[in-house]
Tab-separated table of C-alpha atoms and ligand atoms in Angstrom:
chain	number	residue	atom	x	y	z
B	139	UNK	CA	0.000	0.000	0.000
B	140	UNK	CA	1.298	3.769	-0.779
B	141	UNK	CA	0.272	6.393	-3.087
B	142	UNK	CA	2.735	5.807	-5.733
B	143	UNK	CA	6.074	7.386	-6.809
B	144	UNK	CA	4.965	9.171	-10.423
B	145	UNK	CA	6.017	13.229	-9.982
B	146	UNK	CA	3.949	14.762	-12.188
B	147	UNK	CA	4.968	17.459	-14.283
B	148	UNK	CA	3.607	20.362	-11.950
B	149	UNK	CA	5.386	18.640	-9.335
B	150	UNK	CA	8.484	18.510	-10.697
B	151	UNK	CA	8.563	22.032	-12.227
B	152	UNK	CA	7.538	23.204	-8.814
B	153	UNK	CA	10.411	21.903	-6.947
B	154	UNK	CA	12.724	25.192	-5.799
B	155	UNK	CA	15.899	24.540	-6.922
B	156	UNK	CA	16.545	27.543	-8.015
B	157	UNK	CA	18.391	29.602	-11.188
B	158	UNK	CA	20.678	25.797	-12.045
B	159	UNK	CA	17.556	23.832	-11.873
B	160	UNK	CA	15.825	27.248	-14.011
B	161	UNK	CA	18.802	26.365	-16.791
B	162	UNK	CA	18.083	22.730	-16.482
B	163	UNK	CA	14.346	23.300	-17.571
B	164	UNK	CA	15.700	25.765	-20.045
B	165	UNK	CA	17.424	23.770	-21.858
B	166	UNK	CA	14.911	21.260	-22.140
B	167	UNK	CA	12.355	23.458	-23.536
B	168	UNK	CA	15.636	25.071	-25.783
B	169	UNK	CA	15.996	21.275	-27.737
B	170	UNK	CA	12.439	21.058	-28.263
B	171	UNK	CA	12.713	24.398	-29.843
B	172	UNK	CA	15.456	23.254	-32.039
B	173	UNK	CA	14.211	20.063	-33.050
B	174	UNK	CA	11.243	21.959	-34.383
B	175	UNK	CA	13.508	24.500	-36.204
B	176	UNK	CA	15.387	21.754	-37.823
B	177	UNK	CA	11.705	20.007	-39.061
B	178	UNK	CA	11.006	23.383	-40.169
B	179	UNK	CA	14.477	24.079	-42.156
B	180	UNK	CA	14.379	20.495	-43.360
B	181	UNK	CA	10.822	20.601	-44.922
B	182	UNK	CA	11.158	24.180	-46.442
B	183	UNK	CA	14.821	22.677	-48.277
B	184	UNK	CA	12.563	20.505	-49.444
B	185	UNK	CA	10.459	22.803	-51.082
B	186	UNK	CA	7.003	23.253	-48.759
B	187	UNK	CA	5.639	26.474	-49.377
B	188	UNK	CA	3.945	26.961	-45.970
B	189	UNK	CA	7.598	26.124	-44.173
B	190	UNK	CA	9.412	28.362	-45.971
B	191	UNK	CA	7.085	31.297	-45.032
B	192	UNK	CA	7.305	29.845	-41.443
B	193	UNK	CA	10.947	30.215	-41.596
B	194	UNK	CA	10.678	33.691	-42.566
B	195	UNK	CA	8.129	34.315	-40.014
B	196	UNK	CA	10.005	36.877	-37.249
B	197	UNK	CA	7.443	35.330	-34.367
B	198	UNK	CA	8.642	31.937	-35.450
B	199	UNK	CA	12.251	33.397	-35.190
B	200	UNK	CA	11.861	35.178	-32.179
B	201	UNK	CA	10.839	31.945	-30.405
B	202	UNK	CA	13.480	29.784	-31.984
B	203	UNK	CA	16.671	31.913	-31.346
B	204	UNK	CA	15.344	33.112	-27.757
B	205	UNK	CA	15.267	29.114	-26.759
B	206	UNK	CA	17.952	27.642	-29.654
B	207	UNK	CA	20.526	29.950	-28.396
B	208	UNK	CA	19.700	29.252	-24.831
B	209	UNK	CA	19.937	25.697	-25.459
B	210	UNK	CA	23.506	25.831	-27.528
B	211	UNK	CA	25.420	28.080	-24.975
B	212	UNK	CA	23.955	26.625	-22.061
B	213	UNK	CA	25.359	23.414	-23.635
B	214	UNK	CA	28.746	24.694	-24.067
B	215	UNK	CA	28.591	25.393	-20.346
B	216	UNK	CA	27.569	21.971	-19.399
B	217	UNK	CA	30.451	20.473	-21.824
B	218	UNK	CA	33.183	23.232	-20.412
B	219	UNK	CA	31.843	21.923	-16.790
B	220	UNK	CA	31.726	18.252	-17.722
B	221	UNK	CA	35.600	18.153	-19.323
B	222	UNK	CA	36.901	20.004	-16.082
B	223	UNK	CA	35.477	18.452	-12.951
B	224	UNK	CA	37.261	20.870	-10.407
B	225	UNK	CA	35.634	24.265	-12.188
B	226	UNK	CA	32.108	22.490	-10.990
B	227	UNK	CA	32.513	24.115	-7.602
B	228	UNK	CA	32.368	27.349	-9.143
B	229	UNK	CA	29.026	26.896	-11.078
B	230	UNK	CA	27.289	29.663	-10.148
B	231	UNK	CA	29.920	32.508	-11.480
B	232	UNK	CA	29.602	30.086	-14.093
B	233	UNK	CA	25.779	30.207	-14.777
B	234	UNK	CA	26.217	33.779	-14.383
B	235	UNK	CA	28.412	34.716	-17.016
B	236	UNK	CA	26.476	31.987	-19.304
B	237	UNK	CA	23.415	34.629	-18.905
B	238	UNK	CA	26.091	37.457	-19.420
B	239	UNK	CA	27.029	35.373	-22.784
B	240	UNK	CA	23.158	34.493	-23.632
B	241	UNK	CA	21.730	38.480	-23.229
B	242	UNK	CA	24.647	39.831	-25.300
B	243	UNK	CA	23.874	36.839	-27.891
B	244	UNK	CA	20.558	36.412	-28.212
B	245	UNK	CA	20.027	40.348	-27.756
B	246	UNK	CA	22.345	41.160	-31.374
B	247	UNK	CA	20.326	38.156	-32.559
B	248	UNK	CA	16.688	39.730	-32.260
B	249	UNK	CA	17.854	42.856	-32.996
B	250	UNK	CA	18.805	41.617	-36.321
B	251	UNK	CA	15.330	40.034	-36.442
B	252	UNK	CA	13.205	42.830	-35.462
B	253	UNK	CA	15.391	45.319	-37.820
B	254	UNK	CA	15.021	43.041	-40.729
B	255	UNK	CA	11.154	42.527	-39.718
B	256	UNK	CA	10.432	46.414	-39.414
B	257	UNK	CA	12.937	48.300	-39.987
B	258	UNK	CA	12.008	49.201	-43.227
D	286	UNK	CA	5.378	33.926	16.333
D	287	UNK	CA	2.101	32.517	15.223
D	288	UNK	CA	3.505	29.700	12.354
D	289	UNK	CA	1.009	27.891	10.302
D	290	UNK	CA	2.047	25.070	8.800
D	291	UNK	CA	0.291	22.549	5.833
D	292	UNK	CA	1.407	19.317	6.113
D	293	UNK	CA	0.865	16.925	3.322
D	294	UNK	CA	-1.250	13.908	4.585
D	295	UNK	CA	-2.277	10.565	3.354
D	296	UNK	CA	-3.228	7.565	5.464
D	297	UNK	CA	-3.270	4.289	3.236
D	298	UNK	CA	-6.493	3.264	5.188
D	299	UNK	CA	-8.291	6.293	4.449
D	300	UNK	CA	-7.593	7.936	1.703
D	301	UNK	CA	-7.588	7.216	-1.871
D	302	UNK	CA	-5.017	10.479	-2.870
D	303	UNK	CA	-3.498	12.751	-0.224
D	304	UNK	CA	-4.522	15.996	0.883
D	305	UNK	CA	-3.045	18.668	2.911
D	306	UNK	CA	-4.080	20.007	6.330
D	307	UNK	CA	-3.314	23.163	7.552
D	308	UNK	CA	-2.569	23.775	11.655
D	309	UNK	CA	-1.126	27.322	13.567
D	310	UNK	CA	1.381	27.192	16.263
D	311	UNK	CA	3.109	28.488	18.816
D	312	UNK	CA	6.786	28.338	17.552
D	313	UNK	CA	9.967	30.570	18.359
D	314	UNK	CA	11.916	32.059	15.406
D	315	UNK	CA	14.865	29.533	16.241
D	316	UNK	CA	13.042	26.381	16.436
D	317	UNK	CA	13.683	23.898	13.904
D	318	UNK	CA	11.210	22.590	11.291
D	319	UNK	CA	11.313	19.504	13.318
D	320	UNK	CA	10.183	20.818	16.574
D	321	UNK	CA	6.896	22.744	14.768
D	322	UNK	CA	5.752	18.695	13.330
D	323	UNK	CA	6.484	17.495	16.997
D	324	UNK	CA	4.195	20.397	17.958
D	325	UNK	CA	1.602	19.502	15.688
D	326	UNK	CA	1.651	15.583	16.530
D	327	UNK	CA	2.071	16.255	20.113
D	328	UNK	CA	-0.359	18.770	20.450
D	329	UNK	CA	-2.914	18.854	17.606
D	330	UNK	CA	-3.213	15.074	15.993
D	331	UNK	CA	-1.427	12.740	16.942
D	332	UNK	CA	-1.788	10.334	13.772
D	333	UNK	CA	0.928	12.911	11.869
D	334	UNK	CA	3.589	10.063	10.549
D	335	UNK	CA	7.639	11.332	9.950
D	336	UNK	CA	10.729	10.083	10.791
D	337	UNK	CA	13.064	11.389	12.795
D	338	UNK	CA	15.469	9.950	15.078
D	339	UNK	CA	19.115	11.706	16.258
D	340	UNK	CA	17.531	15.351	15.812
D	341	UNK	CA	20.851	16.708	15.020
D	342	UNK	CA	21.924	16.314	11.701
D	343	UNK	CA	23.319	13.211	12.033
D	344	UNK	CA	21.282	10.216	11.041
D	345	UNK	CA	19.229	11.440	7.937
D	346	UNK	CA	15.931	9.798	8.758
D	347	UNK	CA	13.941	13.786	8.439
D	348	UNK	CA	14.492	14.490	5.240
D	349	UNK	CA	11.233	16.338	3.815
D	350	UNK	CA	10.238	19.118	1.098
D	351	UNK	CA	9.967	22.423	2.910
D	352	UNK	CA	8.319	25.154	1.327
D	353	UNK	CA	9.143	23.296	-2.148
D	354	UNK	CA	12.577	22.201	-1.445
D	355	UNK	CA	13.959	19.119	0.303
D	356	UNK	CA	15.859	20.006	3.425
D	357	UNK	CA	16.462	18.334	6.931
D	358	UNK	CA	13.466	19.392	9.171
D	359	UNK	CA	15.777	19.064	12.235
D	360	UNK	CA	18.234	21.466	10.491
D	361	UNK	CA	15.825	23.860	9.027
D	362	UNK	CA	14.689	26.618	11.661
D	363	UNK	CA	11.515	29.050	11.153
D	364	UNK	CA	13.086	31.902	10.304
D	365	UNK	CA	14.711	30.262	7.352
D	366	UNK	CA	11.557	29.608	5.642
D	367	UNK	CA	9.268	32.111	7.594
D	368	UNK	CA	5.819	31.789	9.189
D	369	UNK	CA	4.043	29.727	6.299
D	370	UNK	CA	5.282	26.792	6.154
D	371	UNK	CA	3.888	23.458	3.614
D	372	UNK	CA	5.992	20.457	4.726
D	373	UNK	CA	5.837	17.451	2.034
D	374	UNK	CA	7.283	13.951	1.692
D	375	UNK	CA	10.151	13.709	-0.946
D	376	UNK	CA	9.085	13.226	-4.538
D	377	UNK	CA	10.219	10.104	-6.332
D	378	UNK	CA	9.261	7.516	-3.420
D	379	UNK	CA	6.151	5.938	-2.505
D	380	UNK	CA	4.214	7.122	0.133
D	381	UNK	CA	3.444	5.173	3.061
D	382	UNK	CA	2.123	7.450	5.347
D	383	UNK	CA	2.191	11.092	5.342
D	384	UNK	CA	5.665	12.560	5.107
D	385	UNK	CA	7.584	8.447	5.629
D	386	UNK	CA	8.372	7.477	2.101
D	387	UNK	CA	9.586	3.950	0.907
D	388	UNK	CA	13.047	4.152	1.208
D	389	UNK	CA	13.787	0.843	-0.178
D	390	UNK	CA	14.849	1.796	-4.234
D	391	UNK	CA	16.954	4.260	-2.279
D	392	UNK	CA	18.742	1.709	-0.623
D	393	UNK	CA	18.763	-1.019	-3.082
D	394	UNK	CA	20.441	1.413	-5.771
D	395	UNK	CA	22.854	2.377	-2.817
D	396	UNK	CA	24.070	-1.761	-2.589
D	397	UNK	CA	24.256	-1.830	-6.054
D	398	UNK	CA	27.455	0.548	-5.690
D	399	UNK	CA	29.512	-2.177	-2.688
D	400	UNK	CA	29.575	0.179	-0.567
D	401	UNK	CA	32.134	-1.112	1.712
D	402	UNK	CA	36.220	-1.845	0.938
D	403	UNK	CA	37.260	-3.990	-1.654
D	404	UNK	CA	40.680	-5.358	-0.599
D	405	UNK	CA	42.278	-9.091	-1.029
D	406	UNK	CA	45.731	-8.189	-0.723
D	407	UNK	CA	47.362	-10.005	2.142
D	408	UNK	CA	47.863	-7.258	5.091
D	409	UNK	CA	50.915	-5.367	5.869
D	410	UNK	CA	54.031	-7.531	7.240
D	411	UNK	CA	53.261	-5.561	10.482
D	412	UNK	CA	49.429	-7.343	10.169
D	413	UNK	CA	48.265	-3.896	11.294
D	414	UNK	CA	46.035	-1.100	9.028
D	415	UNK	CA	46.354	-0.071	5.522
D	416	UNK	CA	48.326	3.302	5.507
D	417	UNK	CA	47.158	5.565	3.408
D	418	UNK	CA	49.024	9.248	3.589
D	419	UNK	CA	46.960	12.671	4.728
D	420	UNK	CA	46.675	13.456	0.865
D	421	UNK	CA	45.176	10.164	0.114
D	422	UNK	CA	42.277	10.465	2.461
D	423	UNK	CA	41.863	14.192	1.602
D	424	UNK	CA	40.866	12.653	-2.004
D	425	UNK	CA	37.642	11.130	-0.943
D	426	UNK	CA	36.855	13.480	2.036
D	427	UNK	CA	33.673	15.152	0.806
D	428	UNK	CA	31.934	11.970	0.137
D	429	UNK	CA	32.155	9.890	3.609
D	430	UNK	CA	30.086	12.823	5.274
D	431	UNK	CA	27.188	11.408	3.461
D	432	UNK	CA	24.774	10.264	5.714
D	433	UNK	CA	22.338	8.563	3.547
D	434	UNK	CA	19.260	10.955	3.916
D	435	UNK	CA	18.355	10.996	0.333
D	436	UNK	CA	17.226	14.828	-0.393
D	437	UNK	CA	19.459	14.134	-3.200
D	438	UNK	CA	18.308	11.383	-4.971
D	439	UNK	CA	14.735	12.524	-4.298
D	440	UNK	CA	15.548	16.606	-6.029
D	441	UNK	CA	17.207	14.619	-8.972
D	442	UNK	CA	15.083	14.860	-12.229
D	443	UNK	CA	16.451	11.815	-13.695
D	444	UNK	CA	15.181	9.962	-10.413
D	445	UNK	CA	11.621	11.202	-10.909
D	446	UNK	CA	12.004	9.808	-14.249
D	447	UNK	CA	12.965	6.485	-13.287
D	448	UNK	CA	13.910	4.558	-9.799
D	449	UNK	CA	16.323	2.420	-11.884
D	450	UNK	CA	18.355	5.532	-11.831
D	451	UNK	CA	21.165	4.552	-9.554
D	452	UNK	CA	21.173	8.373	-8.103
D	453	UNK	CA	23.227	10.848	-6.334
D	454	UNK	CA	23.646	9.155	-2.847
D	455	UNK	CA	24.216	6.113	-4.840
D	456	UNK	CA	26.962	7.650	-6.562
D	457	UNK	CA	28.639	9.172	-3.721
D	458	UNK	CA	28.709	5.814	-2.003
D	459	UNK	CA	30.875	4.825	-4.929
D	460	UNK	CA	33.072	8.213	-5.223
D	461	UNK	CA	33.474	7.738	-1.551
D	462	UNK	CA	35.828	4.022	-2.400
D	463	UNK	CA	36.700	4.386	-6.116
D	464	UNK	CA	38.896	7.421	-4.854
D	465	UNK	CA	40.543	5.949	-1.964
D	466	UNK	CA	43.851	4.410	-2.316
D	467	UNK	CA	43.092	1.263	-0.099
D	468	UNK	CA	40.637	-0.437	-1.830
D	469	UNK	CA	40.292	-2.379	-5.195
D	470	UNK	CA	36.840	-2.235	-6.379
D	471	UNK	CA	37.233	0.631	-8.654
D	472	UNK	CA	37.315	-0.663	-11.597
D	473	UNK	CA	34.047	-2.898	-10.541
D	474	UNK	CA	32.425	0.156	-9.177
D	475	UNK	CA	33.324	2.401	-12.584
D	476	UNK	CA	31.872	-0.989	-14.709
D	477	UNK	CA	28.319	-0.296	-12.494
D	478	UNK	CA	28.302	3.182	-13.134
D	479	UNK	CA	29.036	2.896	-17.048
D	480	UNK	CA	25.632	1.315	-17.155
D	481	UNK	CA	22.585	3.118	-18.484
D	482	UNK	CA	21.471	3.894	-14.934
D	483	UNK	CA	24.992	5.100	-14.257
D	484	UNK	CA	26.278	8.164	-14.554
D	485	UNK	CA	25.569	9.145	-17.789
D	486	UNK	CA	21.713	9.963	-16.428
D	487	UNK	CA	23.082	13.194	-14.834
D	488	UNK	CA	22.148	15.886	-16.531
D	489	UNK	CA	23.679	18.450	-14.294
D	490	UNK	CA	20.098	20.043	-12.757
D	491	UNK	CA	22.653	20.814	-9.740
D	492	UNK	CA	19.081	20.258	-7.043
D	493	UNK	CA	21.535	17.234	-5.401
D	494	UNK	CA	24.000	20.324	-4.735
D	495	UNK	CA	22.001	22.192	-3.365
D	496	UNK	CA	19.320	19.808	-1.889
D	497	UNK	CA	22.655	18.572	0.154
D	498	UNK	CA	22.457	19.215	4.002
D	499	UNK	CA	26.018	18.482	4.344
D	500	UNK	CA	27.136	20.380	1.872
D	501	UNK	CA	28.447	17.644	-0.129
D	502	UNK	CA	29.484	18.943	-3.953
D	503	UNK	CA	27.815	16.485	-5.205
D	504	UNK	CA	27.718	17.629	-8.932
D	505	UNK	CA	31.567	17.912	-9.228
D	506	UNK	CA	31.547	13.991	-7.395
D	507	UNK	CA	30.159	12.756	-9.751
D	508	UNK	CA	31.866	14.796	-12.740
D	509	UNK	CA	34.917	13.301	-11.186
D	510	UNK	CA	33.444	9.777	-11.719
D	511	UNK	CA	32.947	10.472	-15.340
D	512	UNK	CA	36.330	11.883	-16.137
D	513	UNK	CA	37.830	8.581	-14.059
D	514	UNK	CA	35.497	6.353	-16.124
D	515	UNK	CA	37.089	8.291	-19.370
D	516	UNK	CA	40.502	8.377	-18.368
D	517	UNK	CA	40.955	5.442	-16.494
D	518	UNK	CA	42.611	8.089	-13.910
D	519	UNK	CA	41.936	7.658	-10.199
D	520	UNK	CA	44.410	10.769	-8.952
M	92	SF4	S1	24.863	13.192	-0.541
M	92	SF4	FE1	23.986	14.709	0.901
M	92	SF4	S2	21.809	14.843	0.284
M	92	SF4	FE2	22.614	12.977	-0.640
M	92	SF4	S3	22.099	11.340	0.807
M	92	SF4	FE3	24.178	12.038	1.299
M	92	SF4	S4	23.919	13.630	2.867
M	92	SF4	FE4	21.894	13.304	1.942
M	93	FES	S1	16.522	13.509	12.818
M	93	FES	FE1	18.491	12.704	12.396
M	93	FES	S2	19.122	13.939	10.714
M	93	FES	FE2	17.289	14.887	11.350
């Protein structure tokens, strides 16, 4: 007898661990994204009208380099972590420069977006 | 202070799914998490089911989710986490009865590590102990101050995902003898962990870190298990 061990997905998102477990989730959400980019790019090289306006949709951009480029430089921080074991104490200064990284990034990237989108 | 506190309950008996129930106490700033259940149980029902045993830090057996995080209740005081307080069992176990969880995956991915020295060399000619130098038991410190409470293993995505998961606690139970220089189950123990329930199911969420109540760096543990299943190197 016991209610059993399944965490459901509110559950688990509502654990407090704070801005690692934050990147964690992140990145998560930041493959999805890029497995759908890569459907997208794939079907529009392959000719599908309604892809390749998708691809030139700045919304669909927008979400796709906010989460992508979360996803890739968040990765590089996990790989730089993973091939030096004794810089995983400092994880933290190392999260934080990742967001330093990410907003300088990701902020050039949308601008280019939004200027190509509007500016005319 | 006035603290009210919502406990998570569930009697197998009773009820079908859990519920919470909320109760207001008489608690000073400095009392621990601990002392506020012992409050409610001695004081307002008596049916409330934990653990605890040494009080202190020292066995483990109190591990719970405090306002949304797993800490030690007999480590955690008020003002920590303020007057409003929800006190849950760990995620990732069965519950048995409202915050005791089935602690039995825990400890049968913890065995699965031999947990205890590996050694068939004949003794020193003196017959006596196994010297090891200062720096040599310096290596593998960190990971004998575990003391098996499992906030861990229970704030570890992967685990959610799947029990098979050996864990964190499991894992320091093997950093704690793969790094020291007496014993000669490492390359056993790094065999275990190459396994698809080994390491290679951390994905670096970092909750184990700080989930830890004695401070254990968990993360970089097991990051040095990795690079020793990699390179072969046990330095
Ligand atoms: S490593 Fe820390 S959190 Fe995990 S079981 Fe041991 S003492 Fe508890
Ligand atoms: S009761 Fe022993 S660690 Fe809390």
């Amino acid at each position: 007898m016991g209610l059993n061990r399944n965490v459901s997905l509110s559950a688990g998102l509502g654990y407090k661990g704070g801005g690692p477990y934050l990147t964690y989730i992140l990145h998560r959400i930041g493959g999805s994204a890029l497995f759908i980019f890569f459907t997208v790019y794939i079907l529009s090289l392959l000719g599908l009208e309604s892809m390749q306006a998708l691809m030139g949709n700045w919304i669909f951009q927008t979400f796709m380099l906010t989460f992508g480029l979360f996803h890739a430089i968040n990765g590089l921080r996990i790989s730089i972590l993973d091939l030096s074991p004794k810089l995983i104490e400092h994880y933290r200064t190392a999260i934080t420069i990742e967001w330093m990284v990410y907003v300088l990034v990701a902020g050039f990237a949308l601008f280019v977006v939004f200027r190509n989108a509007f500016g005319g | 202070m006035e603290v009210t506190v919502k406990i998570f309950r569930y009697s197998p008996e009773k009820d079908e799914r859990g519920h919470y129930e909320t109760y207001t106490v008489e608690a000073h700033e400095n009392e621990r998490i601990l002392d506020v259940l012992e409050l409610v149980k001695g004081h307002k029902d008596g049916s409330l089911a934990f653990r605890r045993s040494c009080a202190h830090g020292v066995c483990g057996s109190d591990a719970m989710r405090i306002n949304g995080r797993n800490m030690l209740a007999c480590k955690t005081l008020v003002r920590d986490v303020g007057a409003n307080i929800t006190v849950e069992p760990l995620l990732g176990l069965k519950v048995e009865k409202d915050l005791i969880v089935d602690m039995d995956p825990f400890f049968d991915n913890y065995r699965k590590m031999l947990p205890y020295l590996i050694n068939e060399s004949p003794l020193p000619a003196d017959g006596k102990e196994r010297l090891q130098s200062p720096e040599q038991r310096a290596r593998f410190d960190e990971t004998t101050k575990c003391i098996l409470c499992a906030a861990c293993t229970t704030s570890c995505p992967s685990f959610w995902a799947s029990e098979e998961y050996y864990g964190p606690a499991a894992l320091m139970a093997a950093h704690r003898f793969v790094f020291d220089s007496r014993d000669e189950g490492a390359s056993q123990r790094l065999q275990i962990l190459s396994e698809t329930n080994g390491t290679v199911r951390c994905h670096t969420a970092y909750n184990c870190t700080n989930a830890c109540p004695r401070d254990i760096h968990i993360t970089q543990a097991i990051g040095e298990l990795k690079m020793a299943m990699v390179t072969g190197n046990l330095e």
